[in-house]
């Protein structure tokens, strides 16, 4: 079969697609419909936590499909409580709302923040958001997102956001001084789409203190950086803090669509019956995927693996590339790694595909690796062996 060009005339043209189609996978390998094999350095964009065709996940999902896929939130769904108990224990927070995607989780967080304000008599609540943030593509989450390219053509945007630079507490304090309409600070512990930009540990602690002092909700979008990717369950845990609201999605279901918002005591009782909901949210199949993903992560030591193999991978990349003219920085934590180059490098996506490696380029200049958390050290070395020559050749052009 030839390369797949314009393969979907009836599917809306919303993605700039790489001209391959994948047919199946095993572990961190995937194969395309022509039989070509790839190392999966992208994991469906930080989604396939346990890789492909996992021997524990697949039978569990098959079992669930045969029992119940969907009921309705008219009824109790025991698996919701089972997963919530786990998420609450892992996060140190108290209550969970379920939805189906990252933007939905963030939309729920934004609604929580607004109602938190209204309940305090704030009529026009405002939320602090950040340069280079990405929170999704619904109107509210797009408005919280920083990228004007994504926003273009969709105005008027949703009001009520104040944007400040990341890792600069003085700017935030200045931008919010005397403003009694602020209800929340909303940020990614490590920005994903914005270019793999970590919020500094000390900055997160300062934000926690500021939120406490001014009675704001601290809302941390862990949609991409959460669920073990950095070597802790949630990336903010490196700072030893606990947020008030934490949206999750992506890696939580290992590929089965799922979203969740975890709330701490300050936000757990804001929503009352009728305030928020969604038909598919918390359906038994997605809940089982979440329960089994966490079980496998615990049984197979995937946090420890992400930390260890991630450090090895980042170290090997740094050894080969740091100091090269045209390489600005190699950064990230665990298996969320960005290599920032000095000029746009989108062409590397196709070149990597040609060489048998899946990855993405984000924020124009950042090569991003977010592979499954089962990646071994040998597989990490394979990524380095493919990727480094591609980058060096690109830099030499
Ligand atoms: C940090 C973050 N928040 C939210 C989203 C949106 O998630 P979804 O694409 O599931 O709507 C993404 C997606 O990349 C993300 O990285």
Coordinates of C-alpha atoms and ligand atoms in Angstrom, one line a residue:
X1 CA 0.0 0.0 0.0
X2 CA 1.3 3.5 -0.8
X3 CA 1.5 6.3 1.7
X4 CA -1.8 7.4 2.9
X5 CA -2.7 10.8 1.5
X6 CA -6.0 12.5 2.2
X7 CA -7.2 9.2 3.4
X8 CA -10.4 10.5 5.0
X9 CA -12.4 12.6 2.6
X10 CA -15.4 12.4 4.9
X11 CA -13.7 13.2 8.2
X12 CA -13.4 16.9 8.9
X13 CA -10.0 18.3 8.2
X14 CA -9.0 19.4 11.7
X15 CA -5.6 17.7 12.0
X16 CA -2.4 18.1 10.1
X17 CA -1.8 14.3 9.9
X18 CA 1.3 12.3 9.3
X19 CA 0.5 10.1 6.3
X20 CA 0.5 6.7 8.1
X21 CA -2.2 4.7 9.7
X22 CA -1.5 2.4 12.6
X23 CA -3.0 -1.0 12.7
X24 CA -1.9 -2.6 16.0
X25 CA 0.6 -2.4 18.8
X26 CA 2.5 -4.4 21.4
X27 CA 4.2 -2.8 24.3
X28 CA 5.9 0.3 23.1
X29 CA 5.9 -0.8 19.5
X30 CA 3.2 -0.1 16.9
X31 CA 2.8 -1.2 13.3
X32 CA 1.2 0.6 10.4
X33 CA -1.1 -0.9 7.9
X34 CA 1.8 -1.5 5.6
X35 CA 3.6 -3.6 8.2
X36 CA 6.2 -1.0 9.1
X37 CA 7.2 -1.0 12.8
X38 CA 7.7 2.0 15.0
X39 CA 8.9 2.7 18.5
X40 CA 6.2 4.7 20.2
X41 CA 7.8 7.8 21.7
X42 CA 4.4 9.6 21.8
X43 CA 2.1 7.1 23.5
X44 CA -1.0 8.7 21.8
X45 CA 0.2 12.0 23.4
X46 CA 0.8 10.9 26.9
X47 CA -2.2 8.5 26.9
X48 CA -1.1 4.9 26.5
X49 CA 0.3 4.6 30.1
X50 CA 0.7 0.8 30.0
X51 CA 1.6 0.6 26.3
X52 CA -0.3 -1.4 23.7
X53 CA -2.0 -4.7 24.2
X54 CA -1.1 -5.0 27.8
X55 CA -1.6 -8.5 29.1
X56 CA -3.4 -7.3 32.2
X57 CA -5.4 -4.4 30.8
X58 CA -6.9 -6.1 27.7
X59 CA -8.6 -9.1 29.5
X60 CA -9.9 -6.7 32.2
X61 CA -11.5 -4.4 29.5
X62 CA -12.9 -7.5 27.7
X63 CA -14.4 -8.6 30.9
X64 CA -16.0 -5.2 31.5
X65 CA -17.3 -4.9 27.9
X66 CA -19.1 -8.2 28.4
X67 CA -20.6 -7.1 31.7
X68 CA -21.6 -3.4 31.2
X69 CA -20.2 -0.6 29.0
X70 CA -22.6 2.2 29.9
X71 CA -25.5 2.7 32.2
X72 CA -26.4 6.2 33.2
X73 CA -25.7 8.6 36.1
X74 CA -29.4 8.1 37.0
X75 CA -28.0 5.1 38.9
X76 CA -25.1 4.4 41.2
X77 CA -22.0 3.1 39.4
X78 CA -19.9 1.2 42.0
X79 CA -16.8 1.4 39.9
X80 CA -16.9 5.2 40.2
X81 CA -16.5 4.9 43.9
X82 CA -13.7 2.3 43.5
X83 CA -11.7 4.6 41.2
X84 CA -12.5 7.7 43.3
X85 CA -11.2 6.0 46.5
X86 CA -8.0 5.3 44.8
X87 CA -7.6 8.8 43.3
X88 CA -8.4 10.4 46.6
X89 CA -5.8 8.3 48.4
X90 CA -3.1 9.0 45.8
X91 CA -3.8 12.7 45.7
X92 CA -4.5 13.5 49.3
X93 CA -7.7 15.2 48.1
X94 CA -11.3 14.3 48.8
X95 CA -13.9 14.0 46.0
X96 CA -14.0 13.3 42.3
X97 CA -16.2 14.3 39.3
X98 CA -16.0 12.2 36.1
X99 CA -16.1 13.3 32.5
X100 CA -14.6 12.2 29.3
X101 CA -11.6 14.3 28.3
X102 CA -9.0 16.8 29.3
X103 CA -11.0 19.8 28.2
X104 CA -14.1 18.6 30.0
X105 CA -12.1 18.2 33.2
X106 CA -10.8 21.7 32.8
X107 CA -14.2 23.1 31.9
X108 CA -15.5 21.6 35.1
X109 CA -12.6 23.1 37.0
X110 CA -13.4 26.6 35.5
X111 CA -17.1 26.2 36.5
X112 CA -16.0 25.1 40.0
X113 CA -13.9 28.3 40.3
X114 CA -16.7 30.5 39.1
X115 CA -19.2 29.0 41.5
X116 CA -16.7 29.2 44.3
X117 CA -16.7 32.9 43.6
X118 CA -20.4 33.3 43.2
X119 CA -21.0 31.5 46.5
X120 CA -18.8 34.2 48.1
X121 CA -20.8 37.0 46.4
X122 CA -18.3 37.6 43.6
X123 CA -20.4 38.4 40.6
X124 CA -17.7 38.5 37.9
X125 CA -15.1 36.0 39.0
X126 CA -11.6 36.0 37.4
X127 CA -9.1 33.2 37.1
X128 CA -5.3 33.7 36.8
X129 CA -3.9 31.7 33.8
X130 CA -0.4 31.6 32.3
X131 CA 1.6 32.4 29.2
X132 CA 2.1 29.3 27.0
X133 CA -0.7 27.4 28.8
X134 CA -2.8 24.8 27.0
X135 CA -6.1 23.7 28.6
X136 CA -8.2 22.5 25.7
X137 CA -10.4 23.6 22.8
X138 CA -13.8 24.3 24.2
X139 CA -14.6 28.0 24.3
X140 CA -13.8 28.4 28.0
X141 CA -10.7 26.2 27.9
X142 CA -9.6 27.8 24.7
X143 CA -9.9 31.2 26.4
X144 CA -7.7 29.9 29.2
X145 CA -5.2 28.7 26.7
X146 CA -2.5 31.1 25.7
X147 CA -1.9 30.3 22.0
X148 CA -3.5 32.9 19.9
X149 CA -3.2 30.7 16.8
X150 CA -5.6 28.2 18.4
X151 CA -8.0 31.1 19.4
X152 CA -8.0 32.8 16.0
X153 CA -11.4 32.7 14.3
X154 CA -13.3 31.7 17.4
X155 CA -13.9 35.0 19.2
X156 CA -15.5 36.4 21.2
X157 CA -13.6 34.4 23.8
X158 CA -14.9 33.7 27.3
X159 CA -14.1 36.5 29.7
X160 CA -12.8 36.2 33.2
X161 CA -9.1 35.2 32.7
X162 CA -6.0 37.2 33.6
X163 CA -2.8 36.0 32.1
X164 CA 0.6 36.3 33.7
X165 CA 4.1 34.8 33.0
X166 CA 5.0 31.4 34.6
X167 CA 7.5 31.2 37.4
X168 CA 7.3 34.9 38.3
X169 CA 5.5 35.4 41.5
X170 CA 6.1 39.2 41.5
X171 CA 4.3 39.6 38.2
X172 CA 1.4 37.6 39.5
X173 CA 1.2 39.7 42.7
X174 CA 1.4 42.9 40.7
X175 CA -1.3 41.8 38.1
X176 CA -3.7 40.8 40.9
X177 CA -3.0 43.5 43.5
X178 CA -6.2 44.9 45.0
X179 CA -8.3 42.7 42.7
X180 CA -11.1 41.1 44.8
X181 CA -12.6 39.3 41.9
X182 CA -9.9 36.7 41.6
X183 CA -11.1 33.2 42.6
X184 CA -8.4 30.8 41.4
X185 CA -5.0 30.2 39.9
X186 CA -5.0 27.6 37.1
X187 CA -1.8 26.2 35.7
X188 CA -0.1 23.0 34.4
X189 CA 2.6 21.7 36.7
X190 CA 4.6 21.0 33.5
X191 CA 3.2 22.8 30.5
X192 CA 2.8 20.2 27.7
X193 CA 1.6 21.8 24.5
X194 CA 3.4 25.0 25.4
X195 CA 6.7 23.3 25.1
X196 CA 7.4 21.1 28.1
X197 CA 7.9 24.0 30.6
X198 CA 8.0 23.0 34.2
X199 CA 6.6 25.3 36.9
X200 CA 9.5 25.6 39.4
X201 CA 9.1 23.8 42.7
X202 CA 9.6 27.0 44.7
X203 CA 7.1 28.8 42.5
X204 CA 4.4 26.2 43.1
X205 CA 5.0 26.5 46.8
X206 CA 4.7 30.3 46.6
X207 CA 1.5 29.9 44.6
X208 CA 0.1 27.6 47.3
X209 CA 0.9 30.1 50.0
X210 CA -0.6 32.9 47.9
X211 CA -3.8 31.0 47.3
X212 CA -4.2 30.3 51.0
X213 CA -3.5 33.9 51.9
X214 CA -6.1 35.3 49.4
X215 CA -8.6 32.5 49.6
X216 CA -8.2 31.4 45.9
X217 CA -8.5 27.9 44.6
X218 CA -5.2 26.4 43.5
X219 CA -6.2 24.5 40.3
X220 CA -3.5 22.3 38.7
X221 CA -4.1 20.9 35.3
X222 CA -2.4 17.5 35.4
X223 CA -4.1 16.3 32.2
X224 CA -0.7 15.7 30.5
X225 CA 1.9 15.6 33.2
X226 CA -0.1 13.6 35.8
X227 CA -0.7 9.9 36.3
X228 CA 2.8 8.8 37.0
X229 CA 4.5 10.3 34.0
X230 CA 7.0 12.3 36.0
X231 CA 7.7 9.5 38.5
X232 CA 5.2 10.7 41.1
X233 CA 1.5 10.2 40.7
X234 CA 1.0 13.9 40.0
X235 CA 3.8 16.3 38.9
X236 CA 3.0 18.9 41.6
X237 CA 3.8 16.3 44.3
X238 CA 7.5 17.1 43.6
X239 CA 6.7 20.4 45.4
X240 CA 5.1 18.7 48.3
X241 CA 1.9 20.7 47.9
X242 CA -1.7 19.7 47.5
X243 CA -4.0 21.6 45.1
X244 CA -7.7 22.4 45.7
X245 CA -8.7 21.3 42.2
X246 CA -6.9 18.9 39.8
X247 CA -8.2 18.0 36.4
X248 CA -7.0 14.6 35.0
X249 CA -7.5 12.7 31.7
X250 CA -5.1 11.3 29.1
X251 CA -3.1 8.6 30.9
X252 CA -5.8 7.8 33.5
X253 CA -7.6 5.3 31.2
X254 CA -4.6 4.0 29.1
X255 CA -6.5 5.0 26.0
X256 CA -10.1 4.6 27.0
X257 CA -11.6 8.1 27.0
X258 CA -11.9 9.4 30.5
X259 CA -11.6 12.7 32.4
X260 CA -11.8 13.5 36.1
X261 CA -11.6 16.5 38.4
X262 CA -10.4 15.8 41.9
X263 CA -11.3 18.4 44.5
X264 CA -9.9 19.0 48.0
X265 CA -12.0 20.2 51.0
X266 CA -12.2 23.8 49.7
X267 CA -13.8 22.7 46.4
X268 CA -15.4 19.4 47.1
X269 CA -18.9 20.6 47.9
X270 CA -19.2 23.5 45.4
X271 CA -21.2 21.5 42.9
X272 CA -24.7 20.4 44.0
X273 CA -27.1 18.2 42.2
X274 CA -28.0 19.8 38.8
X275 CA -24.9 22.0 38.7
X276 CA -22.9 19.9 36.4
X277 CA -23.0 16.6 34.5
X278 CA -22.4 14.6 31.4
X279 CA -24.0 11.5 29.9
X280 CA -20.9 9.4 29.4
X281 CA -19.0 10.6 32.5
X282 CA -18.0 7.8 34.9
X283 CA -19.3 5.0 32.6
X284 CA -18.3 1.5 33.8
X285 CA -15.9 0.8 30.9
X286 CA -13.9 4.0 31.5
X287 CA -14.0 3.5 35.3
X288 CA -12.7 -0.1 34.9
X289 CA -9.9 1.3 32.6
X290 CA -8.9 3.8 35.3
X291 CA -9.0 1.2 38.1
X292 CA -7.0 -1.3 36.1
X293 CA -4.5 1.3 34.9
X294 CA -3.7 2.3 38.5
X295 CA -3.6 -1.3 39.6
X296 CA -1.1 -2.2 36.8
X297 CA 1.0 0.9 37.6
X298 CA 1.2 -0.2 41.2
X299 CA 1.9 -3.9 40.5
X300 CA 4.5 -3.2 37.8
X301 CA 6.3 -0.3 39.6
X302 CA 5.6 2.1 36.7
X303 CA 6.2 5.3 38.7
X304 CA 9.7 4.1 39.6
X305 CA 10.2 3.0 36.0
X306 CA 9.1 6.4 34.7
X307 CA 11.5 8.1 37.0
X308 CA 14.5 5.8 36.3
X309 CA 14.1 5.3 32.6
X310 CA 13.1 8.9 32.1
X311 CA 16.3 10.1 33.9
X312 CA 18.3 7.7 31.8
X313 CA 16.7 8.9 28.6
X314 CA 17.0 12.6 29.4
X315 CA 20.6 12.0 30.5
X316 CA 21.5 10.2 27.3
X317 CA 19.9 12.9 25.2
X318 CA 21.7 15.6 27.1
X319 CA 25.0 13.8 26.8
X320 CA 24.6 13.6 23.0
X321 CA 23.0 17.0 22.4
X322 CA 23.7 19.5 25.2
X323 CA 26.1 22.2 24.0
X324 CA 25.5 21.6 20.3
X325 CA 24.9 24.8 18.5
X326 CA 21.1 25.0 17.9
X327 CA 20.1 23.0 20.9
X328 CA 18.7 25.5 23.5
X329 CA 17.6 23.2 26.3
X330 CA 16.7 19.6 27.3
X331 CA 14.2 19.6 30.0
X332 CA 11.3 17.7 31.7
X333 CA 10.8 15.1 34.3
X334 CA 10.5 11.4 34.1
X335 CA 9.0 10.4 30.8
X336 CA 7.9 13.9 29.8
X337 CA 10.9 15.3 27.9
X338 CA 11.3 18.2 25.7
X339 CA 14.3 19.1 23.5
X340 CA 14.2 22.8 22.6
X341 CA 15.9 23.7 19.4
X342 CA 16.7 27.2 18.2
X343 CA 14.5 27.1 15.2
X344 CA 11.2 25.5 14.2
X345 CA 11.7 21.8 13.7
X346 CA 8.3 20.4 12.7
X347 CA 10.0 18.5 9.8
X348 CA 11.5 16.1 12.4
X349 CA 8.1 14.4 13.0
X350 CA 8.1 13.0 9.5
X351 CA 11.8 12.2 9.5
X352 CA 11.3 10.3 12.8
X353 CA 8.4 8.4 11.3
X354 CA 10.6 7.5 8.3
X355 CA 13.2 6.3 10.8
X356 CA 10.7 4.2 12.8
X357 CA 10.0 6.5 15.7
X358 CA 6.8 8.3 16.8
X359 CA 7.2 11.7 18.5
X360 CA 5.8 15.2 18.3
X361 CA 7.1 18.7 18.0
X362 CA 5.2 21.2 20.1
X363 CA 5.4 25.0 20.4
X364 CA 7.2 24.9 17.0
X365 CA 10.7 24.3 18.4
X366 CA 10.4 21.6 21.0
X367 CA 10.8 17.9 20.2
X368 CA 8.5 16.1 22.7
X369 CA 8.8 12.6 24.1
X370 CA 5.9 11.2 26.2
X371 CA 6.2 7.4 25.7
X372 CA 4.3 4.7 27.6
X373 CA 5.5 4.4 31.2
X374 CA 6.6 0.8 30.5
X375 CA 9.5 1.9 28.4
X376 CA 12.7 0.0 29.2
X377 CA 16.2 1.4 29.4
X378 CA 17.0 -0.6 26.2
X379 CA 14.1 1.0 24.4
X380 CA 15.1 4.4 25.7
X381 CA 18.5 3.8 24.1
X382 CA 16.8 2.9 20.9
X383 CA 15.0 6.2 20.9
X384 CA 18.3 8.0 21.5
X385 CA 20.0 6.0 18.7
X386 CA 17.3 7.0 16.2
X387 CA 16.6 10.6 17.4
X388 CA 20.1 12.0 18.0
X389 CA 21.3 11.5 14.4
X390 CA 18.1 13.1 13.1
X391 CA 18.6 16.1 15.3
X392 CA 22.3 16.5 14.5
X393 CA 21.5 16.3 10.7
X394 CA 18.8 18.9 11.1
X395 CA 21.1 21.2 13.0
X396 CA 23.7 20.9 10.3
X397 CA 21.3 22.0 7.5
Ligands
LIG1 C1 -2.5 20.1 29.9 C2 -3.6 19.8 29.1 N1 -4.9 20.2 29.4 C3 -5.9 19.9 28.6 C4 -5.8 19.2 27.4 C5 -7.0 18.9 26.6 O1 -7.3 17.6 26.7 P1 -8.2 16.9 25.6 O2 -7.5 16.9 24.3 O3 -8.5 15.5 26.2 O4 -9.5 17.7 25.6 C6 -4.5 18.8 27.0 C7 -4.3 18.2 25.7 O5 -3.3 18.1 25.2 C8 -3.4 19.1 27.9 O6 -2.2 18.8 27.5

